[in-house]
Short mmCIF file of C-alpha atoms in Angstrom, two decimals:
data_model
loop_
_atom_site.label_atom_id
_atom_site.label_comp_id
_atom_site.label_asym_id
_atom_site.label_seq_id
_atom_site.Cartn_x
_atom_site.Cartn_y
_atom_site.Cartn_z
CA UNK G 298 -5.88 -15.13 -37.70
CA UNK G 299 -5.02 -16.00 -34.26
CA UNK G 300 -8.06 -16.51 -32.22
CA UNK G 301 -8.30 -13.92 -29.52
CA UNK G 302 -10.36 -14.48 -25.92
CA UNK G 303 -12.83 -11.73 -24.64
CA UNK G 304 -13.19 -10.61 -21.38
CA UNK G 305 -15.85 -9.20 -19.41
CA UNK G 306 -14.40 -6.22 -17.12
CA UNK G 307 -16.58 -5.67 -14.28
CA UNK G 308 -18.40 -8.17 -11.76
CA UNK G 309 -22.11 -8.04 -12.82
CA UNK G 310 -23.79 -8.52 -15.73
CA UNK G 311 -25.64 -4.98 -16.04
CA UNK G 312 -21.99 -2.96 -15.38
CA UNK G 313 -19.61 -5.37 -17.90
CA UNK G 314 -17.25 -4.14 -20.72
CA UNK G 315 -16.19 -6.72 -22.99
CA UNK G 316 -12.99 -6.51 -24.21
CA UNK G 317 -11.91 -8.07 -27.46
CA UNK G 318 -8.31 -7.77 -28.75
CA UNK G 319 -4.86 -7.46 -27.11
CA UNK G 320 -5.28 -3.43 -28.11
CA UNK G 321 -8.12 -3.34 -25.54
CA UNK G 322 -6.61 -5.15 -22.88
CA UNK G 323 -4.11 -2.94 -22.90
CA UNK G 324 -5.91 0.03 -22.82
CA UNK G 325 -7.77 -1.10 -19.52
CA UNK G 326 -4.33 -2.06 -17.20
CA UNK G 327 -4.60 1.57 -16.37
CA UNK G 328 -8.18 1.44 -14.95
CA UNK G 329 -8.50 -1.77 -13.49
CA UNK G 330 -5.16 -0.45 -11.27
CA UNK G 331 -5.79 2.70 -11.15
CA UNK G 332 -2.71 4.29 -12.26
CA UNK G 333 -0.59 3.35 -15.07
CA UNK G 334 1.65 0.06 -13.66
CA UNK G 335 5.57 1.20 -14.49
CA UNK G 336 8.35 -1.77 -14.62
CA UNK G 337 5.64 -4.17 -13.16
CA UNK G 338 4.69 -7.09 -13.66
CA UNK G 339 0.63 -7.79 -13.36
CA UNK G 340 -1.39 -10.56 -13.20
CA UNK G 341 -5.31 -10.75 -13.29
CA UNK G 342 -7.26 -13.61 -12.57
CA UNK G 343 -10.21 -14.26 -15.19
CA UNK G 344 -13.68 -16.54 -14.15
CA UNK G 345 -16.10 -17.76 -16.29
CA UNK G 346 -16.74 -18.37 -19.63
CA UNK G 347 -16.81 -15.13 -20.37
CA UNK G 348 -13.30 -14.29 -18.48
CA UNK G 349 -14.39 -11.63 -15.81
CA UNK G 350 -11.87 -9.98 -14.12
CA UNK G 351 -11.15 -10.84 -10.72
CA UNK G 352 -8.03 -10.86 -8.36
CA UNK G 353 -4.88 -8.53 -9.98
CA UNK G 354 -1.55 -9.09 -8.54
CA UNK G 355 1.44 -6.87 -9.09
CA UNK G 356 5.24 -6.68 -7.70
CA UNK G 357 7.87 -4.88 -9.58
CA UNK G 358 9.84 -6.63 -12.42
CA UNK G 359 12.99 -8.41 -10.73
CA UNK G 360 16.44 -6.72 -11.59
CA UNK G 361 18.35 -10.13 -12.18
CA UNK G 362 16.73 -12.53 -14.34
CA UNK G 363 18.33 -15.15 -12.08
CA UNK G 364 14.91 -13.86 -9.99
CA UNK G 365 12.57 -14.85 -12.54
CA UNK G 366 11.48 -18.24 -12.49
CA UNK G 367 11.30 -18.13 -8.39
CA UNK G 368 9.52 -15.03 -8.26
CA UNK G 369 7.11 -16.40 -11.41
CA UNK G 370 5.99 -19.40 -9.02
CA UNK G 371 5.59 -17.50 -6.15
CA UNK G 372 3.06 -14.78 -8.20
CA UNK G 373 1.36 -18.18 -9.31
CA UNK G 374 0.40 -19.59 -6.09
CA UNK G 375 -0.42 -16.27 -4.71
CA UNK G 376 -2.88 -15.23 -7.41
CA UNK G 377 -4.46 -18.46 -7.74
CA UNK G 378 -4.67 -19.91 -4.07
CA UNK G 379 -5.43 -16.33 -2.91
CA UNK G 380 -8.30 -16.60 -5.14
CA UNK G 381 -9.44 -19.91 -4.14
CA UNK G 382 -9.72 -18.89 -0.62
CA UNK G 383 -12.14 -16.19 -1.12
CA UNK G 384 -14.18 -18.16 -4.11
CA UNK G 385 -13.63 -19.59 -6.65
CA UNK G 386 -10.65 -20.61 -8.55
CA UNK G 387 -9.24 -18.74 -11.62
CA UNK G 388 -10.41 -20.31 -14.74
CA UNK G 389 -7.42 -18.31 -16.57
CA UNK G 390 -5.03 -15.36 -16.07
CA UNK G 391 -3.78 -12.24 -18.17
CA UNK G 392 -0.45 -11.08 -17.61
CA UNK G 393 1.26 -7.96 -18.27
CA UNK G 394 4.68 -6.71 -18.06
CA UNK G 395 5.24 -2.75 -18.19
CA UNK G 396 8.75 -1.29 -18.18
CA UNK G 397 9.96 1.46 -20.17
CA UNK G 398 12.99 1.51 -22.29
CA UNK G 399 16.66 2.55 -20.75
CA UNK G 400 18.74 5.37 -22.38
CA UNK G 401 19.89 3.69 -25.87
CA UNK G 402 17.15 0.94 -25.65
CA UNK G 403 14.16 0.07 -27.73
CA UNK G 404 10.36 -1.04 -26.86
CA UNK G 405 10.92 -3.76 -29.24
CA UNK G 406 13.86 -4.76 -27.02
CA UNK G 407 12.42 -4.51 -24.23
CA UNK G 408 9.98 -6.90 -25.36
CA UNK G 409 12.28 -9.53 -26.41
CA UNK G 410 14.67 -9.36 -22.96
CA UNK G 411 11.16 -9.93 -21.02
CA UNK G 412 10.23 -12.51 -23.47
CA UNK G 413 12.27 -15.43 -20.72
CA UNK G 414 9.98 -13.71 -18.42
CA UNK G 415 6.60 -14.18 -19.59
CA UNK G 416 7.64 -17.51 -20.50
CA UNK G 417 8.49 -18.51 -16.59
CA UNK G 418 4.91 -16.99 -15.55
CA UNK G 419 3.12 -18.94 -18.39
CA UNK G 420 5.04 -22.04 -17.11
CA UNK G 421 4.20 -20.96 -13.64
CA UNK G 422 0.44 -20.65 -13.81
CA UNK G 423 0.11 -23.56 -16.24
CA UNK G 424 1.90 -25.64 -13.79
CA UNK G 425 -1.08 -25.14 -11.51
CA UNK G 426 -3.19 -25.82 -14.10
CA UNK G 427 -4.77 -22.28 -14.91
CA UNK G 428 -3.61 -21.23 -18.42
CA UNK G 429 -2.19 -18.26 -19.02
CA UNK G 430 -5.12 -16.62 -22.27
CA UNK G 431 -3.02 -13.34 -22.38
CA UNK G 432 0.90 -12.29 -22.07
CA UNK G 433 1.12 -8.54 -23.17
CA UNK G 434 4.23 -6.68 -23.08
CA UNK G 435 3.66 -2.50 -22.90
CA UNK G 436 6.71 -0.29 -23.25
CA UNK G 437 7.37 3.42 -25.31
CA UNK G 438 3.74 3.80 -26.11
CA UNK G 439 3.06 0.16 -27.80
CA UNK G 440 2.50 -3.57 -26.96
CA UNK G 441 3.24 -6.54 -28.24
CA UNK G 442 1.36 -10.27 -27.34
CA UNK G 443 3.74 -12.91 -26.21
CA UNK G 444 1.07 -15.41 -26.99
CA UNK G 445 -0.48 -14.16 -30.45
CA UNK G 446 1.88 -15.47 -33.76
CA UNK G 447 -0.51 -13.71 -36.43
CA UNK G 448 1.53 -10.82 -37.74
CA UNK G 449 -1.81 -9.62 -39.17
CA UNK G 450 -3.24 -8.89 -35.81
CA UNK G 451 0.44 -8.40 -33.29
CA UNK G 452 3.33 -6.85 -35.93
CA UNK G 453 6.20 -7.21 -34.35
CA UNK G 454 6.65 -4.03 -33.91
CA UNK G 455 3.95 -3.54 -31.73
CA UNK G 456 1.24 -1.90 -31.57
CA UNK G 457 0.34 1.87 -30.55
CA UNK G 458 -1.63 2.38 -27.92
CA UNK G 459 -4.90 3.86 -28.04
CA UNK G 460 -5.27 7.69 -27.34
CA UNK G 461 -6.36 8.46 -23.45
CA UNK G 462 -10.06 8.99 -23.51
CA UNK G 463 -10.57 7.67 -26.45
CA UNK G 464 -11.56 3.85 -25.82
CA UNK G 465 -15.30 2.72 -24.30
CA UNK G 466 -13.30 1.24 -21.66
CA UNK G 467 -12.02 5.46 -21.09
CA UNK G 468 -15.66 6.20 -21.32
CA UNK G 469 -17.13 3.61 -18.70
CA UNK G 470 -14.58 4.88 -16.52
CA UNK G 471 -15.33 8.90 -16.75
CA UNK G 472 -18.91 7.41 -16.60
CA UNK G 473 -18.22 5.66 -13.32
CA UNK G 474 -16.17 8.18 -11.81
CA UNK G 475 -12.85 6.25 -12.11
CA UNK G 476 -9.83 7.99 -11.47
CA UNK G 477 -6.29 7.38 -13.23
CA UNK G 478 -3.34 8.87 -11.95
CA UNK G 479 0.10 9.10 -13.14
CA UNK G 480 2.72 6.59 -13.16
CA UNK G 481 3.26 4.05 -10.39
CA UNK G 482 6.83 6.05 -10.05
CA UNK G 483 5.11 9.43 -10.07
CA UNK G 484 2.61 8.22 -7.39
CA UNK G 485 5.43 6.93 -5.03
CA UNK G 486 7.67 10.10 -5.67
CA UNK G 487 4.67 11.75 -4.14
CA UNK G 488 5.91 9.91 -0.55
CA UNK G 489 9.33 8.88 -1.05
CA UNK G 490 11.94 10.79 1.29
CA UNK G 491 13.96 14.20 0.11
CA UNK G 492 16.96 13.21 -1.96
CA UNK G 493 17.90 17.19 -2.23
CA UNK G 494 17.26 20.70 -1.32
CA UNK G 495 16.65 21.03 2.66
CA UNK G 496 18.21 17.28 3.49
CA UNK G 497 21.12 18.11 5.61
CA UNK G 498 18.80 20.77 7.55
CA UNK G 499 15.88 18.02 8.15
CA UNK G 500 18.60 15.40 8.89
CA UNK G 501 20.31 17.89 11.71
CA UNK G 502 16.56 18.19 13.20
CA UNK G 503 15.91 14.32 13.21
CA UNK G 504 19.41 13.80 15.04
CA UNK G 505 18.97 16.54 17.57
CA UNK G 506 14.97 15.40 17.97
CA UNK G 507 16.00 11.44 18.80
CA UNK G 508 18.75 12.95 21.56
CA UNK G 509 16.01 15.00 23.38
CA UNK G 510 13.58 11.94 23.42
CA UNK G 511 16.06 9.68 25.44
CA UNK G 512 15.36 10.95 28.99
CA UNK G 513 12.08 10.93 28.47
CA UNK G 514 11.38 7.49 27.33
CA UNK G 515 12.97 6.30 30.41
CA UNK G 516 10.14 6.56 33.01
CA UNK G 517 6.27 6.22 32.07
CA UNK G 518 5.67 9.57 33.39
CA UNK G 519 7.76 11.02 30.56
CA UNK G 520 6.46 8.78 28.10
CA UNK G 521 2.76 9.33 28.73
CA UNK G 522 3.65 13.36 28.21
CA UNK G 523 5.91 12.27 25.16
CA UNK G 524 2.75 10.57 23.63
CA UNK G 525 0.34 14.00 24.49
CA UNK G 526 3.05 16.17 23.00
CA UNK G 527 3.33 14.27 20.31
CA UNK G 528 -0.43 14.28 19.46
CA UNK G 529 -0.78 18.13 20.81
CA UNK G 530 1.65 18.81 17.70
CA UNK G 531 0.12 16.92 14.90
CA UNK G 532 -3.10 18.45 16.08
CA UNK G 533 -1.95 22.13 15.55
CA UNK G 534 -0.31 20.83 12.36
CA UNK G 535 -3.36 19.30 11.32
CA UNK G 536 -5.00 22.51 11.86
CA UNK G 537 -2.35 24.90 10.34
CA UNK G 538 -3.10 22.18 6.81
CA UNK G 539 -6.77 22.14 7.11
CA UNK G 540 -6.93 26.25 7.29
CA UNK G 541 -4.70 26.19 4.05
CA UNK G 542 -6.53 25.80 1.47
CA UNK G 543 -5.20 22.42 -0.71
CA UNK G 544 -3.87 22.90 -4.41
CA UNK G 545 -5.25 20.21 -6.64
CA UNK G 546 -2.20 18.54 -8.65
CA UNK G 547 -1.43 15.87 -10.82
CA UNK G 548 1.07 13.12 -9.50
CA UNK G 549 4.28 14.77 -10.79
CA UNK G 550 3.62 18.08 -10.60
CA UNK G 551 4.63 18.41 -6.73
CA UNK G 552 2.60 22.26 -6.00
CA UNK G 553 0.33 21.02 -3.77
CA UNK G 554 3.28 18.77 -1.66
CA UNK G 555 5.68 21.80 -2.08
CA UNK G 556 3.11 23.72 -0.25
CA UNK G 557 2.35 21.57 2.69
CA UNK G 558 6.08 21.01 3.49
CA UNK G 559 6.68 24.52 3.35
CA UNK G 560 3.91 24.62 6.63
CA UNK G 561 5.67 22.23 8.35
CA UNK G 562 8.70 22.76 9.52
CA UNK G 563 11.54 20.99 9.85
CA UNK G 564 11.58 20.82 14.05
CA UNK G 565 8.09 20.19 13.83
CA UNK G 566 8.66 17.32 11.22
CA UNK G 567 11.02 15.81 13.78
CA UNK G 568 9.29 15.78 16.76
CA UNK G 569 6.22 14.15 14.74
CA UNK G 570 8.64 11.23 13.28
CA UNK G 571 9.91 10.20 16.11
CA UNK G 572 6.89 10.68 18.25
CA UNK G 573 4.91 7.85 15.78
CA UNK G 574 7.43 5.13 16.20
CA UNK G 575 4.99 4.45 19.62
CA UNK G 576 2.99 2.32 18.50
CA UNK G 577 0.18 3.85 20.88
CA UNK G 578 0.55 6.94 19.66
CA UNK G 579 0.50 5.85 15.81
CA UNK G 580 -2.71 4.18 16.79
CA UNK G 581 -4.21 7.52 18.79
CA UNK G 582 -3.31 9.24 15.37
CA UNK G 583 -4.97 6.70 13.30
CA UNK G 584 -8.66 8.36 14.49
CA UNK G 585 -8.40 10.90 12.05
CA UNK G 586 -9.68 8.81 9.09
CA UNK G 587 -12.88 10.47 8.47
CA UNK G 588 -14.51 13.45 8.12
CA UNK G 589 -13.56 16.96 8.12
CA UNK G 590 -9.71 15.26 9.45
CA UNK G 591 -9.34 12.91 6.86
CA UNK G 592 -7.79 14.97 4.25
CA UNK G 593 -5.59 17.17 5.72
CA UNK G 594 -4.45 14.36 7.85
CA UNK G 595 -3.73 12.80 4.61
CA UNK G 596 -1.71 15.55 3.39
CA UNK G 597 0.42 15.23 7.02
CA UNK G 598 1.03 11.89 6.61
CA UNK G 599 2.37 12.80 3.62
CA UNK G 600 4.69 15.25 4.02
CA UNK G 601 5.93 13.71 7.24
CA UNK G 602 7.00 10.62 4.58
CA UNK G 603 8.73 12.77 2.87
CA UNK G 604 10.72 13.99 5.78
CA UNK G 605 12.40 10.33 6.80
CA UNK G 606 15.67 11.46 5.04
CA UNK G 607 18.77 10.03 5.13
CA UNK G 608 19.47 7.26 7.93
CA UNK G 609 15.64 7.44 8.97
CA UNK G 610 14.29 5.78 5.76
CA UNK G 611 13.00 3.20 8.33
CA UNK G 612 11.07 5.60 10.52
CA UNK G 613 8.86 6.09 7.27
CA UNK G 614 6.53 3.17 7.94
CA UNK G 615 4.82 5.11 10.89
CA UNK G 616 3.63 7.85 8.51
CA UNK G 617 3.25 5.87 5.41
CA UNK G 618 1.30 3.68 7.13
CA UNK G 619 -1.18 6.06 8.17
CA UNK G 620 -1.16 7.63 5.03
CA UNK G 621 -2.61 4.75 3.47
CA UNK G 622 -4.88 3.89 6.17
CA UNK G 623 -6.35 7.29 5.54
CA UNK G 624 -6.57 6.72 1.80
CA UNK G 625 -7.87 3.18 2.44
CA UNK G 626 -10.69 4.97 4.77
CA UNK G 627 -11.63 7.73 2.10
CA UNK G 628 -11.95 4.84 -0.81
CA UNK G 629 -8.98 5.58 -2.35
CA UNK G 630 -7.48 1.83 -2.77
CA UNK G 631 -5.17 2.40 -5.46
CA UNK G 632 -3.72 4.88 -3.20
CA UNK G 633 -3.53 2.92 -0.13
CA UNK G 634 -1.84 0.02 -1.71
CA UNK G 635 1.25 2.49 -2.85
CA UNK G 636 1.31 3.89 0.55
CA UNK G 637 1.78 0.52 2.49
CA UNK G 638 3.55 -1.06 -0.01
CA UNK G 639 6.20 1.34 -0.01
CA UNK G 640 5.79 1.12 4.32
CA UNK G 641 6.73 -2.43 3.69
CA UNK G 642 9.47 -1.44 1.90
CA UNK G 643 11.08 0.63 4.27
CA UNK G 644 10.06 -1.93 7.12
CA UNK G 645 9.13 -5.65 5.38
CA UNK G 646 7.88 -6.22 9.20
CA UNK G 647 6.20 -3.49 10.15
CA UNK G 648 2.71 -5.16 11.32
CA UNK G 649 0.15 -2.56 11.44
CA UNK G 650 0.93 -2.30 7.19
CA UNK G 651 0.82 -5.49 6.56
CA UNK G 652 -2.84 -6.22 8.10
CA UNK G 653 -3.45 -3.18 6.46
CA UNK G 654 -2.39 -4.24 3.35
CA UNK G 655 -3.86 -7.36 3.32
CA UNK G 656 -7.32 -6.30 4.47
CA UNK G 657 -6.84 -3.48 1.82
CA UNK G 658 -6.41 -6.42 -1.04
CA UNK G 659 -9.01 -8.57 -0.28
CA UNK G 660 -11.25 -5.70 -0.44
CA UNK G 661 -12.40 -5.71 2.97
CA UNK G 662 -14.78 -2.66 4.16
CA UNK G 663 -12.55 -0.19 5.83
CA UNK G 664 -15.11 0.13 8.20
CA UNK G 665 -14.91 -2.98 10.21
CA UNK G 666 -11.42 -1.11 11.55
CA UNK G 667 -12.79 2.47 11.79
CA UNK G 668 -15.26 0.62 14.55
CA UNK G 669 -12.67 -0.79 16.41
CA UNK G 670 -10.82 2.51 16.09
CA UNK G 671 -13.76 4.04 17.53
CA UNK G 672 -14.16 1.80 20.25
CA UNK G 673 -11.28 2.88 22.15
CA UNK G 674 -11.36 5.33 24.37
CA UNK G 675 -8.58 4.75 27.12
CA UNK G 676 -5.79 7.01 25.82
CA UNK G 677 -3.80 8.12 29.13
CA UNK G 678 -3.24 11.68 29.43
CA UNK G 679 0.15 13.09 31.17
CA UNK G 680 -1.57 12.78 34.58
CA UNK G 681 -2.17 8.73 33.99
CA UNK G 682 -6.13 9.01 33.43
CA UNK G 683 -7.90 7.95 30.47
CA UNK G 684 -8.60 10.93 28.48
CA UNK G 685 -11.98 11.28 27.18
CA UNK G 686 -11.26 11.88 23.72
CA UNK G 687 -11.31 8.38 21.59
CA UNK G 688 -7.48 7.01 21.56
CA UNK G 689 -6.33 3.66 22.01
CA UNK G 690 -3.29 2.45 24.21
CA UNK G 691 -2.06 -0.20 21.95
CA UNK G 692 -1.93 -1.12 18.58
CA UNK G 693 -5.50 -1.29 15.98
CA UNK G 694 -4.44 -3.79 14.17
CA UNK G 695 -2.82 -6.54 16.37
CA UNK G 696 0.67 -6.43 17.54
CA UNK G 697 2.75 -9.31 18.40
CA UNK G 698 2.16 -10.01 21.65
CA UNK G 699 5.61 -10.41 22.73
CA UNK G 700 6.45 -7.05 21.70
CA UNK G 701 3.15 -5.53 22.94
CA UNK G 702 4.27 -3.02 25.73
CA UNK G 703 7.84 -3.87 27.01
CA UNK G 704 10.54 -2.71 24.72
CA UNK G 705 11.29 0.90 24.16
CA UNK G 706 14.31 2.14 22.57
CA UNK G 707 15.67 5.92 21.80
CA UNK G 708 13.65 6.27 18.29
CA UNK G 709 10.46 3.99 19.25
CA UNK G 710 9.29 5.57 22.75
CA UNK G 711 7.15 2.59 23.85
CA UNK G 712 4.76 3.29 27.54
CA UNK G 713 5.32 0.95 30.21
CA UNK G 714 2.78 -1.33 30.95
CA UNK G 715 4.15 -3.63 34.09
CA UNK G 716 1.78 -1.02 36.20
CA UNK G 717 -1.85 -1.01 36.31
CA UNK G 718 -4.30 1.30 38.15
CA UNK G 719 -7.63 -0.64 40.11
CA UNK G 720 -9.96 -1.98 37.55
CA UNK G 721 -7.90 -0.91 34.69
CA UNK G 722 -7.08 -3.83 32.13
CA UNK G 723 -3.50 -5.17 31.54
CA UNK G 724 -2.41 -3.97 28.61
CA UNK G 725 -1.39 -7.84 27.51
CA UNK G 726 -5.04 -8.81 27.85
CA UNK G 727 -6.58 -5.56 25.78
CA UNK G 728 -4.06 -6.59 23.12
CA UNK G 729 -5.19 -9.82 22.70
CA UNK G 730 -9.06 -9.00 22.96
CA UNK G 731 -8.52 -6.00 20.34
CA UNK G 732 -6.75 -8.93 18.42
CA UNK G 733 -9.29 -11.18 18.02
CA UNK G 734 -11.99 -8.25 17.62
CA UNK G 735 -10.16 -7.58 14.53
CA UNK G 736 -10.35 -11.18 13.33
CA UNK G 737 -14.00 -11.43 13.71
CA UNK G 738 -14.42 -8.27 12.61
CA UNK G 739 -12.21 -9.69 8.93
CA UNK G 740 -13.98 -12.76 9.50
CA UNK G 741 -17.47 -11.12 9.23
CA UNK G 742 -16.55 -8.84 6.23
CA UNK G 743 -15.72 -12.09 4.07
CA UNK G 744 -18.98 -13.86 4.56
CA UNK G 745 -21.09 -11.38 3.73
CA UNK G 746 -19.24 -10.48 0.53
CA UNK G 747 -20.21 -13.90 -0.25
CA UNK G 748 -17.71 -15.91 -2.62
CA UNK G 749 -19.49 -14.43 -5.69
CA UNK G 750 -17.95 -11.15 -4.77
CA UNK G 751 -14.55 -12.68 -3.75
CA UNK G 752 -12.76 -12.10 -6.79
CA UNK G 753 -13.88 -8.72 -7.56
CA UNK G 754 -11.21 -6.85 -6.12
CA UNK G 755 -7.04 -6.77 -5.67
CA UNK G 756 -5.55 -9.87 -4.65
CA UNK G 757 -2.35 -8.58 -4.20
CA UNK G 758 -1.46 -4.80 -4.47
CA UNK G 759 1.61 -2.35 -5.08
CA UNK G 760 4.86 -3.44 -3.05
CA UNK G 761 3.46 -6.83 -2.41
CA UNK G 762 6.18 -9.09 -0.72
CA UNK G 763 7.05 -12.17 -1.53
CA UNK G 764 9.11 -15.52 -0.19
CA UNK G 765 13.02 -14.82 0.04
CA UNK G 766 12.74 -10.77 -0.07
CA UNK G 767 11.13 -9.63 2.96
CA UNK G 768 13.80 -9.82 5.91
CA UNK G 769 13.32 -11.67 9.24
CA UNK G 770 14.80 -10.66 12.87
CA UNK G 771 14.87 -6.79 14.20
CA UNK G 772 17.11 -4.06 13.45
CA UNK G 773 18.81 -2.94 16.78
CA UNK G 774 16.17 -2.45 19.44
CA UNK G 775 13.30 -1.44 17.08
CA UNK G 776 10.17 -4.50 17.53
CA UNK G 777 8.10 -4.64 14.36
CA UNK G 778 4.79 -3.36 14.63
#
């Protein structure tokens, strides 16, 4: 019989599972991800001798197989020098590949057309000298190992899966408090944009929303009362969702989204979508992370996501974004990585996600950016004064300097910042001091995780991009931030 590795899940010795056979392996994808991975592929780094987890990687499975071998080298390196430079290097990797079968098609065959596949990421990470210990294919409720021949152990028909809640790893989890959601597709359905029912009225709303903004955004008076408008509305919003009291759902059943739209409506939706593509005003909104606001802020974010139909699938990275900022701040990571990876989908540039992002999966603490958040409390008001609520007037997370404060266009309203009032700082200069706040901030976090902590979490989460698929340059006047 084929001699199977275990693995240790979890990153001390007093709160480890071991895990024994492909079967178990299997079993845990769900709750070392958090939700159950759909056409994905995932890696997971292993250290030690007794293979603990560490970093997990996923990106979608590749349409063309043409894709493969490219996109298997780039996972490598990512996973494995991504480890390195938080601790130690992987000693091996698991991999998995989830899809499920099309109309007419079997698991079994699904298996064997992923086969080429797992053989590129076996090539991939052996070529870097970390072997591969574990290829598992999981499709139509059974797996199959790419890397165990004994019959007697891996048919080749697969093998069911174990029944939910039925394994010790199910058990540690309840124990622990672990949540699994639904599929990776239910989760993202949860914030993708309206592909029927009220489309054409939301669409008319967005259209006649970006005309109204254009006079406005052409003198800083009007933008400054853009900006308090903007955050006037969510606030009422916010409000209206917090004084409604929140159905719990699973990921696909919708009752609980269904319910929030219906509270916002489709003017209001507008007004908030376009009103976020200012970066300052994104940033302003971005203070409701914690406490009583977190969660119906949350819910907002949500539904405004849902809103970007139609030609404004771009102006979803604003309110994704936030979204998973929010679920990032309430220790919801599996969450948060959905949420910006799909903001990254919608805009591969858009900067605020992508720091996000990557704080998110190297498991920095949130709250090294909820400080600077805090910190800023020069939000101008109508009038041109700092208002004395906390607010920022540029972005948390470090926008490109170049694009910091002088372009503006019809659906991103950005202030004007040539003009400065006595002993106020130029915008240029807060930018760059918030900047490498930030930094330190990051740079702090990492040291005193220590490198024995380094692998513990995500290397690389949900929507992840990767060399030759994210897209370079801007799309008409719209500066990536």
């Amino acid at each position: 019989m084929n001699k199977h590795h275990d693995f240790a899940a979890g990153s001390t010795d007093d709160q480890q599972i071991t895990l024994r056979s492909p079967a178990e392996l299997a079993d845990a994808l769900p709750y070392m991800m958090g939700f159950h991975p759909s056409d994905s592929i995932v890696l997971v780094a292993l250290h030690g001798g007794r293979g603990r987890f560490g970093g997990r990687l996923r990106l979608g499975i590749p349409r063309s197989p043409r894709e493969w071998e490219p996109v298997a080298q780039q996972l490598a390196e990512c996973l494995i020098h991504g480890s390195e430079r938080r601790g130690p290097r992987p000693d091996g990797i698991v991999v998995f590949l989830c899809q499920e079968p099309a109309d007419g098609e079997s698991g079994l065959r699904v298996m064997e057309r992923l086969r080429p596949l797992a053989q590129r990421l076996r090539t991939a990470c052996g070529a870097l000298d970390v072997p591969v210990y574990e290829a598992l294919c999981i499709s139509d409720g059974r797996f199959w190992s790419y890397c165990c021949p004994d019959t007697r152990c891996c048919p080749p028909e697969g093998t069911p899966l174990v029944l939910p809640g039925t394994s010790v790893m199910a058990a540690a989890a309840a124990y622990a408090g672990i949540q699994v959601r639904g599929s990776l597709r239910e989760m993202e359905a949860r914030l993708v944009p309206w592909t029927m029912g009220e489309v054409v009225e939301q669409q008319r709303a967005l259209d006649e929303a970006g005309r109204a903004l254009v006079p406005r955004i052409l003198d800083e008076q009007g933008q400054r009362g853009l900006a308090a408008d903007t955050l006037e509305l969510a606030r009422s919003v916010l409000d209206r969702l917090a004084q409604t009291p929140h159905i719990p759902q699973s990921a696909a059943s919708g009752e609980g989204d269904a319910v929030d739209d219906r509270l916002v409506s489709h003017q209001e939706a507008a007004a908030l979508i376009h009103g976020l593509q200012d970066r300052r005003t994104r940033d302003r909104a971005a203070q409701w992370m914690e406490g009583p606001d977190a969660a119906p802020a949350l819910r907002l974010w949500r539904a405004l996501s849902r809103r970007c139909v139609g030609s404004y699938g771009s102006h979803a990275a604003a309110p994704l974004t936030l979204a998973g900022w929010v679920s990032w701040s309430l220790g919801d990571e599996p969450a948060a990585r959905v949420a910006l990876g799909l903001a990254l989908r919608a805009d591969p540039e858009y900067v605020f996600a992508r720091l996000l992002h990557q704080a998110c999966n190297e498991g920095l603490d949130p709250e090294t950016l909820r400080h600077c958040l805090r910190q800023e409390q020069d939000w101008p008001t109508p009038s041109g004064a700092p208002a004395a609520v906390a607010a920022t007037t540029g972005s948390a997370a470090g926008d490109d300097p170049d694009t910091s404060g002088d372009q503006a266009s019809a659906d991103r309203p950005t202030g004007a910042t040539g003009v400065t009032g006595a002993g106020r700082e130029r915008p240029r200069h807060r930018h760059r001091r918030r900047r490498a706040r930030l930094r330190s901030a990051a740079r702090a976090a990492r040291a005193a995780r220590g490198p024995g902590d380094a692998s513990h979490n995500g290397t690389v989460g949900g929507g992840t991009q990767v060399r030759g698929s994210r897209r370079s340059g801007r799309r008409g006047s719209r500066s990536r931030r």
